[in-house]
Amino acid sequence: MKRLLREPLVHFLAIGLLLFVVYGLVNDDQSDRGNRIDITEADIAQLVAIFSKQWQRQPTEKELQALVDGRIREEVLYREALAMGLDKEDTIVRRRLAQKVEFLMGDASGVAEPDDATLRPYFEANAERYREPPRLSFSHVYFSTDKRGEQALADAERLLERLRTASPRVTQAPDEGDPFMLPRVYVDKRTDEIARDFGQAFSLQLIDLAPKQWHGPLLSAYGIHLVYLGSREGASQPPLERLRARVANDWLVEQRQAADERIYQQLRARYRISVLSEPTGEQ
């Protein structure tokens, strides 16, 4: 026996057996870790919080068990999907994962709230963006071309003549014309607001009209109008103090976009990218 124990072959076989046992133990442990699903207290708290927010009460014991079973089922199927590689060729999954990375990039950008010294040069460089359009006050009389046909234009011109020659001067829309779904009087409205109601062409016509007079006939998206322009204020440039919240938001958006792009370019530099050209067909 002593002679046998001294044989090199026996030593070799013993060492091999020991390595085999250790390898098996290690791999069993790794396999167990890879197949374990642990539902932690934090997971359960999250399930309870979501349920409580949706139903405005705490889940019962049976409902909580169903929530936990649902989370386990989701995790099992998720891991099986990854094992089968189902995430690799799914466009929706790819886009969702890419969006998550973009969200993380936004969190990592570290852009701080700007102070006035930072905002003022930005505000001045983009002054045209923050310029307020002209403001108008007017009343109008509407003539429906659907109702009156070709006669609408002639009716509008006759009323315009009476309004211009009336004494005392008429400054508000008379109770004539056709019913209109929108107000007959507009006070201190921006031209972009007027354009939303009547169309861009109508709004542009009003800018060039002389105040304190009746004008027309003017065409809108609805038909024909006679307009009394009460007042007009030109475009103005408000101070930074009045628009600070809006300017700060615009600045933050641009800075975060720039930071995201820098991070993306750093990530992109890790890859060797090759775009293979495809046949474009006959020319």
PDB file of C-alpha atoms in Angstrom:
ATOM      1  CA  MET A   1       0.000   0.000   0.000  1.00  0.00           C
ATOM      2  CA  LYS A   2       2.848   2.344   0.863  1.00  0.00           C
ATOM      3  CA  ARG A   3       4.481   1.543  -2.443  1.00  0.00           C
ATOM      4  CA  LEU A   4       1.167   2.195  -4.234  1.00  0.00           C
ATOM      5  CA  LEU A   5       0.736   5.566  -2.565  1.00  0.00           C
ATOM      6  CA  ARG A   6       4.162   6.584  -3.767  1.00  0.00           C
ATOM      7  CA  GLU A   7       3.314   5.881  -7.427  1.00  0.00           C
ATOM      8  CA  PRO A   8       3.121   9.114  -9.567  1.00  0.00           C
ATOM      9  CA  LEU A   9       0.132   7.729 -11.471  1.00  0.00           C
ATOM     10  CA  VAL A  10      -1.847   7.471  -8.251  1.00  0.00           C
ATOM     11  CA  HIS A  11      -0.966  11.085  -7.372  1.00  0.00           C
ATOM     12  CA  PHE A  12      -2.076  12.198 -10.849  1.00  0.00           C
ATOM     13  CA  LEU A  13      -5.405  10.372 -10.543  1.00  0.00           C
ATOM     14  CA  ALA A  14      -6.034  11.792  -7.057  1.00  0.00           C
ATOM     15  CA  ILE A  15      -5.358  15.350  -8.174  1.00  0.00           C
ATOM     16  CA  GLY A  16      -7.608  14.856 -11.211  1.00  0.00           C
ATOM     17  CA  LEU A  17     -10.426  13.527  -9.027  1.00  0.00           C
ATOM     18  CA  LEU A  18     -10.080  16.490  -6.670  1.00  0.00           C
ATOM     19  CA  LEU A  19     -10.195  18.993  -9.560  1.00  0.00           C
ATOM     20  CA  PHE A  20     -13.275  17.243 -10.981  1.00  0.00           C
ATOM     21  CA  VAL A  21     -15.093  17.484  -7.627  1.00  0.00           C
ATOM     22  CA  VAL A  22     -14.175  21.153  -7.175  1.00  0.00           C
ATOM     23  CA  TYR A  23     -15.219  21.969 -10.747  1.00  0.00           C
ATOM     24  CA  GLY A  24     -18.563  20.285 -10.209  1.00  0.00           C
ATOM     25  CA  LEU A  25     -19.223  22.136  -6.973  1.00  0.00           C
ATOM     26  CA  VAL A  26     -18.325  25.511  -8.495  1.00  0.00           C
ATOM     27  CA  ASN A  27     -20.441  24.985 -11.593  1.00  0.00           C
ATOM     28  CA  ASP A  28     -23.382  23.706  -9.591  1.00  0.00           C
ATOM     29  CA  ASP A  29     -23.196  26.869  -7.495  1.00  0.00           C
ATOM     30  CA  GLN A  30     -22.996  29.112 -10.580  1.00  0.00           C
ATOM     31  CA  SER A  31     -25.847  27.229 -12.233  1.00  0.00           C
ATOM     32  CA  ASP A  32     -27.924  27.642  -9.088  1.00  0.00           C
ATOM     33  CA  ARG A  33     -27.216  31.386  -9.004  1.00  0.00           C
ATOM     34  CA  GLY A  34     -28.135  31.723 -12.673  1.00  0.00           C
ATOM     35  CA  ASN A  35     -31.464  29.938 -12.179  1.00  0.00           C
ATOM     36  CA  ARG A  36     -32.455  31.579  -8.902  1.00  0.00           C
ATOM     37  CA  ILE A  37     -35.280  34.096  -8.773  1.00  0.00           C
ATOM     38  CA  ASP A  38     -35.259  36.140  -5.585  1.00  0.00           C
ATOM     39  CA  ILE A  39     -38.313  38.247  -4.712  1.00  0.00           C
ATOM     40  CA  THR A  40     -36.998  40.739  -2.189  1.00  0.00           C
ATOM     41  CA  GLU A  41     -38.792  42.940   0.318  1.00  0.00           C
ATOM     42  CA  ALA A  42     -38.198  45.872  -2.029  1.00  0.00           C
ATOM     43  CA  ASP A  43     -39.916  43.967  -4.866  1.00  0.00           C
ATOM     44  CA  ILE A  44     -42.927  43.235  -2.668  1.00  0.00           C
ATOM     45  CA  ALA A  45     -43.078  46.854  -1.484  1.00  0.00           C
ATOM     46  CA  GLN A  46     -43.097  47.999  -5.111  1.00  0.00           C
ATOM     47  CA  LEU A  47     -45.933  45.583  -5.955  1.00  0.00           C
ATOM     48  CA  VAL A  48     -47.946  46.851  -2.975  1.00  0.00           C
ATOM     49  CA  ALA A  49     -47.316  50.494  -3.912  1.00  0.00           C
ATOM     50  CA  ILE A  50     -48.465  49.979  -7.512  1.00  0.00           C
ATOM     51  CA  PHE A  51     -51.579  48.096  -6.376  1.00  0.00           C
ATOM     52  CA  SER A  52     -52.417  50.740  -3.745  1.00  0.00           C
ATOM     53  CA  LYS A  53     -52.053  53.590  -6.238  1.00  0.00           C
ATOM     54  CA  GLN A  54     -54.355  51.875  -8.712  1.00  0.00           C
ATOM     55  CA  TRP A  55     -57.044  50.626  -6.300  1.00  0.00           C
ATOM     56  CA  GLN A  56     -56.689  53.154  -3.438  1.00  0.00           C
ATOM     57  CA  ARG A  57     -56.297  50.379  -0.832  1.00  0.00           C
ATOM     58  CA  GLN A  58     -53.847  47.768   0.377  1.00  0.00           C
ATOM     59  CA  PRO A  59     -53.954  44.310  -1.291  1.00  0.00           C
ATOM     60  CA  THR A  60     -55.361  41.372   0.635  1.00  0.00           C
ATOM     61  CA  GLU A  61     -53.121  38.412   1.446  1.00  0.00           C
ATOM     62  CA  LYS A  62     -54.570  36.485  -1.493  1.00  0.00           C
ATOM     63  CA  GLU A  63     -54.133  39.452  -3.852  1.00  0.00           C
ATOM     64  CA  LEU A  64     -50.552  39.951  -2.715  1.00  0.00           C
ATOM     65  CA  GLN A  65     -49.756  36.299  -3.361  1.00  0.00           C
ATOM     66  CA  ALA A  66     -51.217  36.670  -6.851  1.00  0.00           C
ATOM     67  CA  LEU A  67     -49.028  39.718  -7.425  1.00  0.00           C
ATOM     68  CA  VAL A  68     -45.921  37.828  -6.326  1.00  0.00           C
ATOM     69  CA  ASP A  69     -46.840  34.838  -8.515  1.00  0.00           C
ATOM     70  CA  GLY A  70     -47.325  37.199 -11.432  1.00  0.00           C
ATOM     71  CA  ARG A  71     -43.898  38.763 -10.884  1.00  0.00           C
ATOM     72  CA  ILE A  72     -42.278  35.303 -10.735  1.00  0.00           C
ATOM     73  CA  ARG A  73     -44.081  34.217 -13.911  1.00  0.00           C
ATOM     74  CA  GLU A  74     -42.940  37.376 -15.689  1.00  0.00           C
ATOM     75  CA  GLU A  75     -39.325  36.817 -14.600  1.00  0.00           C
ATOM     76  CA  VAL A  76     -39.364  33.145 -15.657  1.00  0.00           C
ATOM     77  CA  LEU A  77     -40.731  33.954 -19.116  1.00  0.00           C
ATOM     78  CA  TYR A  78     -38.365  36.938 -19.455  1.00  0.00           C
ATOM     79  CA  ARG A  79     -35.312  34.789 -18.743  1.00  0.00           C
ATOM     80  CA  GLU A  80     -36.503  32.072 -21.118  1.00  0.00           C
ATOM     81  CA  ALA A  81     -36.992  34.704 -23.821  1.00  0.00           C
ATOM     82  CA  LEU A  82     -33.413  35.907 -23.298  1.00  0.00           C
ATOM     83  CA  ALA A  83     -32.122  32.322 -23.336  1.00  0.00           C
ATOM     84  CA  MET A  84     -33.860  31.757 -26.675  1.00  0.00           C
ATOM     85  CA  GLY A  85     -32.461  35.028 -28.039  1.00  0.00           C
ATOM     86  CA  LEU A  86     -35.917  36.479 -28.691  1.00  0.00           C
ATOM     87  CA  ASP A  87     -34.669  39.951 -27.795  1.00  0.00           C
ATOM     88  CA  LYS A  88     -32.073  40.042 -30.551  1.00  0.00           C
ATOM     89  CA  GLU A  89     -34.290  40.308 -33.630  1.00  0.00           C
ATOM     90  CA  ASP A  90     -37.264  42.159 -32.150  1.00  0.00           C
ATOM     91  CA  THR A  91     -37.377  45.757 -33.379  1.00  0.00           C
ATOM     92  CA  ILE A  92     -39.714  46.906 -30.604  1.00  0.00           C
ATOM     93  CA  VAL A  93     -37.481  45.413 -27.894  1.00  0.00           C
ATOM     94  CA  ARG A  94     -34.386  46.954 -29.482  1.00  0.00           C
ATOM     95  CA  ARG A  95     -35.997  50.390 -29.601  1.00  0.00           C
ATOM     96  CA  ARG A  96     -37.251  50.118 -26.029  1.00  0.00           C
ATOM     97  CA  LEU A  97     -33.805  49.189 -24.731  1.00  0.00           C
ATOM     98  CA  ALA A  98     -32.242  52.011 -26.759  1.00  0.00           C
ATOM     99  CA  GLN A  99     -34.761  54.450 -25.249  1.00  0.00           C
ATOM    100  CA  LYS A 100     -33.845  53.280 -21.753  1.00  0.00           C
ATOM    101  CA  VAL A 101     -30.189  54.002 -22.448  1.00  0.00           C
ATOM    102  CA  GLU A 102     -31.151  57.459 -23.737  1.00  0.00           C
ATOM    103  CA  PHE A 103     -33.044  58.112 -20.489  1.00  0.00           C
ATOM    104  CA  LEU A 104     -29.972  57.076 -18.536  1.00  0.00           C
ATOM    105  CA  MET A 105     -27.857  59.379 -20.693  1.00  0.00           C
ATOM    106  CA  GLY A 106     -30.209  62.239 -19.823  1.00  0.00           C
ATOM    107  CA  ASP A 107     -29.827  61.509 -16.114  1.00  0.00           C
ATOM    108  CA  ALA A 108     -26.054  61.371 -16.508  1.00  0.00           C
ATOM    109  CA  SER A 109     -25.808  64.668 -18.395  1.00  0.00           C
ATOM    110  CA  GLY A 110     -25.579  66.607 -15.131  1.00  0.00           C
ATOM    111  CA  VAL A 111     -26.939  69.872 -16.584  1.00  0.00           C
ATOM    112  CA  ALA A 112     -27.705  72.253 -13.702  1.00  0.00           C
ATOM    113  CA  GLU A 113     -30.417  74.917 -13.518  1.00  0.00           C
ATOM    114  CA  PRO A 114     -29.054  78.085 -15.190  1.00  0.00           C
ATOM    115  CA  ASP A 115     -28.662  81.448 -13.481  1.00  0.00           C
ATOM    116  CA  ASP A 116     -29.444  84.825 -15.076  1.00  0.00           C
ATOM    117  CA  ALA A 117     -25.830  85.358 -16.117  1.00  0.00           C
ATOM    118  CA  THR A 118     -26.076  82.167 -18.198  1.00  0.00           C
ATOM    119  CA  LEU A 119     -29.567  82.831 -19.555  1.00  0.00           C
ATOM    120  CA  ARG A 120     -29.147  86.429 -20.682  1.00  0.00           C
ATOM    121  CA  PRO A 121     -26.670  85.768 -23.559  1.00  0.00           C
ATOM    122  CA  TYR A 122     -28.861  82.849 -24.682  1.00  0.00           C
ATOM    123  CA  PHE A 123     -31.987  85.037 -24.524  1.00  0.00           C
ATOM    124  CA  GLU A 124     -30.347  87.804 -26.532  1.00  0.00           C
ATOM    125  CA  ALA A 125     -28.986  85.389 -29.141  1.00  0.00           C
ATOM    126  CA  ASN A 126     -32.502  83.962 -29.640  1.00  0.00           C
ATOM    127  CA  ALA A 127     -34.442  87.207 -29.276  1.00  0.00           C
ATOM    128  CA  GLU A 128     -36.550  86.592 -32.374  1.00  0.00           C
ATOM    129  CA  ARG A 129     -37.883  83.353 -30.878  1.00  0.00           C
ATOM    130  CA  TYR A 130     -39.294  85.258 -27.912  1.00  0.00           C
ATOM    131  CA  ARG A 131     -40.634  88.279 -29.776  1.00  0.00           C
ATOM    132  CA  GLU A 132     -44.372  88.671 -29.207  1.00  0.00           C
ATOM    133  CA  PRO A 133     -46.499  89.130 -32.347  1.00  0.00           C
ATOM    134  CA  PRO A 134     -48.729  92.164 -32.938  1.00  0.00           C
ATOM    135  CA  ARG A 135     -51.955  92.470 -30.946  1.00  0.00           C
ATOM    136  CA  LEU A 136     -55.264  93.570 -32.434  1.00  0.00           C
ATOM    137  CA  SER A 137     -58.735  94.521 -31.239  1.00  0.00           C
ATOM    138  CA  PHE A 138     -61.539  94.296 -33.804  1.00  0.00           C
ATOM    139  CA  SER A 139     -65.185  93.495 -34.459  1.00  0.00           C
ATOM    140  CA  HIS A 140     -66.559  91.903 -37.619  1.00  0.00           C
ATOM    141  CA  VAL A 141     -69.694  91.072 -39.567  1.00  0.00           C
ATOM    142  CA  TYR A 142     -69.843  87.657 -41.269  1.00  0.00           C
ATOM    143  CA  PHE A 143     -71.428  86.768 -44.626  1.00  0.00           C
ATOM    144  CA  SER A 144     -71.754  83.080 -45.427  1.00  0.00           C
ATOM    145  CA  THR A 145     -70.946  82.136 -49.019  1.00  0.00           C
ATOM    146  CA  ASP A 146     -72.585  78.749 -48.391  1.00  0.00           C
ATOM    147  CA  LYS A 147     -75.849  80.463 -47.488  1.00  0.00           C
ATOM    148  CA  ARG A 148     -75.789  83.465 -49.820  1.00  0.00           C
ATOM    149  CA  GLY A 149     -73.682  82.175 -52.694  1.00  0.00           C
ATOM    150  CA  GLU A 150     -72.469  84.880 -55.082  1.00  0.00           C
ATOM    151  CA  GLN A 151     -74.776  87.394 -53.407  1.00  0.00           C
ATOM    152  CA  ALA A 152     -72.599  87.352 -50.237  1.00  0.00           C
ATOM    153  CA  LEU A 153     -69.970  89.663 -51.746  1.00  0.00           C
ATOM    154  CA  ALA A 154     -72.531  92.205 -52.993  1.00  0.00           C
ATOM    155  CA  ASP A 155     -74.340  92.198 -49.625  1.00  0.00           C
ATOM    156  CA  ALA A 156     -71.051  92.794 -47.800  1.00  0.00           C
ATOM    157  CA  GLU A 157     -70.117  95.707 -50.052  1.00  0.00           C
ATOM    158  CA  ARG A 158     -73.526  97.381 -49.557  1.00  0.00           C
ATOM    159  CA  LEU A 159     -73.277  97.129 -45.780  1.00  0.00           C
ATOM    160  CA  LEU A 160     -69.681  98.409 -45.853  1.00  0.00           C
ATOM    161  CA  GLU A 161     -70.839 101.547 -47.663  1.00  0.00           C
ATOM    162  CA  ARG A 162     -73.529 102.190 -45.034  1.00  0.00           C
ATOM    163  CA  LEU A 163     -71.135 101.636 -42.151  1.00  0.00           C
ATOM    164  CA  ARG A 164     -68.550 104.021 -43.549  1.00  0.00           C
ATOM    165  CA  THR A 165     -71.065 106.814 -44.147  1.00  0.00           C
ATOM    166  CA  ALA A 166     -73.145 106.311 -41.004  1.00  0.00           C
ATOM    167  CA  SER A 167     -73.468 109.218 -38.581  1.00  0.00           C
ATOM    168  CA  PRO A 168     -72.671 108.863 -35.800  1.00  0.00           C
ATOM    169  CA  ARG A 169     -69.865 106.475 -36.749  1.00  0.00           C
ATOM    170  CA  VAL A 170     -70.495 102.787 -36.099  1.00  0.00           C
ATOM    171  CA  THR A 171     -67.608 101.211 -34.191  1.00  0.00           C
ATOM    172  CA  GLN A 172     -69.142  97.856 -33.174  1.00  0.00           C
ATOM    173  CA  ALA A 173     -70.423  95.072 -35.370  1.00  0.00           C
ATOM    174  CA  PRO A 174     -74.108  95.695 -36.146  1.00  0.00           C
ATOM    175  CA  ASP A 175     -76.632  92.919 -35.760  1.00  0.00           C
ATOM    176  CA  GLU A 176     -76.522  92.090 -39.444  1.00  0.00           C
ATOM    177  CA  GLY A 177     -74.881  89.453 -41.587  1.00  0.00           C
ATOM    178  CA  ASP A 178     -75.112  85.735 -40.799  1.00  0.00           C
ATOM    179  CA  PRO A 179     -74.744  83.759 -37.552  1.00  0.00           C
ATOM    180  CA  PHE A 180     -71.125  82.952 -36.727  1.00  0.00           C
ATOM    181  CA  MET A 181     -69.793  80.190 -34.454  1.00  0.00           C
ATOM    182  CA  LEU A 182     -66.943  82.327 -33.071  1.00  0.00           C
ATOM    183  CA  PRO A 183     -67.060  85.709 -31.250  1.00  0.00           C
ATOM    184  CA  ARG A 184     -67.898  88.841 -33.195  1.00  0.00           C
ATOM    185  CA  VAL A 185     -65.588  90.964 -31.023  1.00  0.00           C
ATOM    186  CA  TYR A 186     -61.905  90.262 -30.296  1.00  0.00           C
ATOM    187  CA  VAL A 187     -59.976  92.342 -27.759  1.00  0.00           C
ATOM    188  CA  ASP A 188     -56.177  92.497 -27.524  1.00  0.00           C
ATOM    189  CA  LYS A 189     -55.588  89.221 -29.369  1.00  0.00           C
ATOM    190  CA  ARG A 190     -52.231  88.145 -30.804  1.00  0.00           C
ATOM    191  CA  THR A 191     -52.117  87.605 -34.533  1.00  0.00           C
ATOM    192  CA  ASP A 192     -51.221  83.947 -34.047  1.00  0.00           C
ATOM    193  CA  GLU A 193     -54.379  83.490 -31.941  1.00  0.00           C
ATOM    194  CA  ILE A 194     -56.445  85.177 -34.663  1.00  0.00           C
ATOM    195  CA  ALA A 195     -54.823  82.933 -37.272  1.00  0.00           C
ATOM    196  CA  ARG A 196     -55.915  79.840 -35.325  1.00  0.00           C
ATOM    197  CA  ASP A 197     -59.543  81.019 -35.533  1.00  0.00           C
ATOM    198  CA  PHE A 198     -59.703  82.546 -39.016  1.00  0.00           C
ATOM    199  CA  GLY A 199     -56.652  81.307 -40.914  1.00  0.00           C
ATOM    200  CA  GLN A 200     -53.210  82.780 -41.544  1.00  0.00           C
ATOM    201  CA  ALA A 201     -54.250  84.807 -44.614  1.00  0.00           C
ATOM    202  CA  PHE A 202     -57.005  86.624 -42.702  1.00  0.00           C
ATOM    203  CA  SER A 203     -54.641  87.455 -39.840  1.00  0.00           C
ATOM    204  CA  LEU A 204     -52.022  88.887 -42.211  1.00  0.00           C
ATOM    205  CA  GLN A 205     -54.632  91.116 -43.846  1.00  0.00           C
ATOM    206  CA  LEU A 206     -55.574  92.668 -40.500  1.00  0.00           C
ATOM    207  CA  ILE A 207     -51.990  93.751 -39.741  1.00  0.00           C
ATOM    208  CA  ASP A 208     -51.967  96.185 -42.655  1.00  0.00           C
ATOM    209  CA  LEU A 209     -55.349  97.812 -41.960  1.00  0.00           C
ATOM    210  CA  ALA A 210     -55.699 101.354 -40.632  1.00  0.00           C
ATOM    211  CA  PRO A 211     -57.228 101.555 -37.137  1.00  0.00           C
ATOM    212  CA  LYS A 212     -60.571 103.204 -36.349  1.00  0.00           C
ATOM    213  CA  GLN A 213     -62.073 102.279 -39.745  1.00  0.00           C
ATOM    214  CA  TRP A 214     -64.308  99.667 -41.362  1.00  0.00           C
ATOM    215  CA  HIS A 215     -62.589  97.453 -43.917  1.00  0.00           C
ATOM    216  CA  GLY A 216     -63.555  94.705 -46.315  1.00  0.00           C
ATOM    217  CA  PRO A 217     -64.686  92.568 -47.748  1.00  0.00           C
ATOM    218  CA  LEU A 218     -62.006  90.241 -46.286  1.00  0.00           C
ATOM    219  CA  LEU A 219     -61.864  86.513 -46.899  1.00  0.00           C
ATOM    220  CA  SER A 220     -61.330  83.952 -44.139  1.00  0.00           C
ATOM    221  CA  ALA A 221     -61.551  80.174 -43.968  1.00  0.00           C
ATOM    222  CA  TYR A 222     -65.298  80.596 -43.306  1.00  0.00           C
ATOM    223  CA  GLY A 223     -66.396  83.189 -45.823  1.00  0.00           C
ATOM    224  CA  ILE A 224     -66.556  86.996 -46.145  1.00  0.00           C
ATOM    225  CA  HIS A 225     -66.119  89.552 -43.344  1.00  0.00           C
ATOM    226  CA  LEU A 226     -66.376  93.273 -42.769  1.00  0.00           C
ATOM    227  CA  VAL A 227     -63.931  94.335 -40.052  1.00  0.00           C
ATOM    228  CA  TYR A 228     -63.690  97.382 -37.798  1.00  0.00           C
ATOM    229  CA  LEU A 229     -60.141  97.578 -36.486  1.00  0.00           C
ATOM    230  CA  GLY A 230     -60.242  99.243 -33.081  1.00  0.00           C
ATOM    231  CA  SER A 231     -56.559  99.172 -32.143  1.00  0.00           C
ATOM    232  CA  ARG A 232     -53.260  97.630 -33.164  1.00  0.00           C
ATOM    233  CA  GLU A 233     -50.020  97.157 -31.214  1.00  0.00           C
ATOM    234  CA  GLY A 234     -46.862  96.199 -33.053  1.00  0.00           C
ATOM    235  CA  ALA A 235     -44.615  93.263 -32.236  1.00  0.00           C
ATOM    236  CA  SER A 236     -42.752  93.659 -28.948  1.00  0.00           C
ATOM    237  CA  GLN A 237     -39.735  92.182 -27.199  1.00  0.00           C
ATOM    238  CA  PRO A 238     -40.598  91.272 -23.574  1.00  0.00           C
ATOM    239  CA  PRO A 239     -37.837  91.364 -20.939  1.00  0.00           C
ATOM    240  CA  LEU A 240     -36.068  88.220 -19.775  1.00  0.00           C
ATOM    241  CA  GLU A 241     -37.630  88.526 -16.321  1.00  0.00           C
ATOM    242  CA  ARG A 242     -41.097  87.999 -17.790  1.00  0.00           C
ATOM    243  CA  LEU A 243     -40.134  84.919 -19.779  1.00  0.00           C
ATOM    244  CA  ARG A 244     -37.495  83.448 -17.480  1.00  0.00           C
ATOM    245  CA  ALA A 245     -39.205  80.065 -16.930  1.00  0.00           C
ATOM    246  CA  ARG A 246     -39.725  79.532 -20.666  1.00  0.00           C
ATOM    247  CA  VAL A 247     -36.181  80.624 -21.580  1.00  0.00           C
ATOM    248  CA  ALA A 248     -34.668  78.441 -18.839  1.00  0.00           C
ATOM    249  CA  ASN A 249     -36.621  75.427 -20.081  1.00  0.00           C
ATOM    250  CA  ASP A 250     -35.461  76.009 -23.672  1.00  0.00           C
ATOM    251  CA  TRP A 251     -31.847  76.365 -22.501  1.00  0.00           C
ATOM    252  CA  LEU A 252     -32.033  73.157 -20.444  1.00  0.00           C
ATOM    253  CA  VAL A 253     -33.495  71.214 -23.356  1.00  0.00           C
ATOM    254  CA  GLU A 254     -30.727  72.327 -25.705  1.00  0.00           C
ATOM    255  CA  GLN A 255     -27.975  71.692 -23.154  1.00  0.00           C
ATOM    256  CA  ARG A 256     -29.260  68.204 -22.379  1.00  0.00           C
ATOM    257  CA  GLN A 257     -29.543  67.384 -26.066  1.00  0.00           C
ATOM    258  CA  ALA A 258     -25.935  68.499 -26.558  1.00  0.00           C
ATOM    259  CA  ALA A 259     -24.792  66.460 -23.539  1.00  0.00           C
ATOM    260  CA  ASP A 260     -26.688  63.394 -24.787  1.00  0.00           C
ATOM    261  CA  GLU A 261     -25.012  63.730 -28.173  1.00  0.00           C
ATOM    262  CA  ARG A 262     -21.552  63.924 -26.563  1.00  0.00           C
ATOM    263  CA  ILE A 263     -22.224  60.782 -24.525  1.00  0.00           C
ATOM    264  CA  TYR A 264     -23.557  58.994 -27.596  1.00  0.00           C
ATOM    265  CA  GLN A 265     -20.465  59.868 -29.610  1.00  0.00           C
ATOM    266  CA  GLN A 266     -18.287  58.474 -26.803  1.00  0.00           C
ATOM    267  CA  LEU A 267     -20.303  55.247 -26.808  1.00  0.00           C
ATOM    268  CA  ARG A 268     -20.242  55.047 -30.609  1.00  0.00           C
ATOM    269  CA  ALA A 269     -16.448  55.372 -30.601  1.00  0.00           C
ATOM    270  CA  ARG A 270     -16.221  51.985 -28.860  1.00  0.00           C
ATOM    271  CA  TYR A 271     -17.505  50.210 -31.972  1.00  0.00           C
ATOM    272  CA  ARG A 272     -16.116  49.533 -35.398  1.00  0.00           C
ATOM    273  CA  ILE A 273     -18.993  50.415 -37.704  1.00  0.00           C
ATOM    274  CA  SER A 274     -19.306  49.185 -41.264  1.00  0.00           C
ATOM    275  CA  VAL A 275     -22.246  50.102 -43.483  1.00  0.00           C
ATOM    276  CA  LEU A 276     -22.506  47.735 -46.393  1.00  0.00           C
ATOM    277  CA  SER A 277     -23.975  49.342 -49.479  1.00  0.00           C
ATOM    278  CA  GLU A 278     -26.926  47.585 -51.043  1.00  0.00           C
ATOM    279  CA  PRO A 279     -27.749  47.413 -54.760  1.00  0.00           C
ATOM    280  CA  THR A 280     -29.938  50.373 -55.735  1.00  0.00           C
ATOM    281  CA  GLY A 281     -31.416  48.788 -58.852  1.00  0.00           C
ATOM    282  CA  GLU A 282     -31.395  50.065 -62.388  1.00  0.00           C
ATOM    283  CA  GLN A 283     -30.758  53.741 -62.953  1.00  0.00           C
TER     284      GLN A 283
END
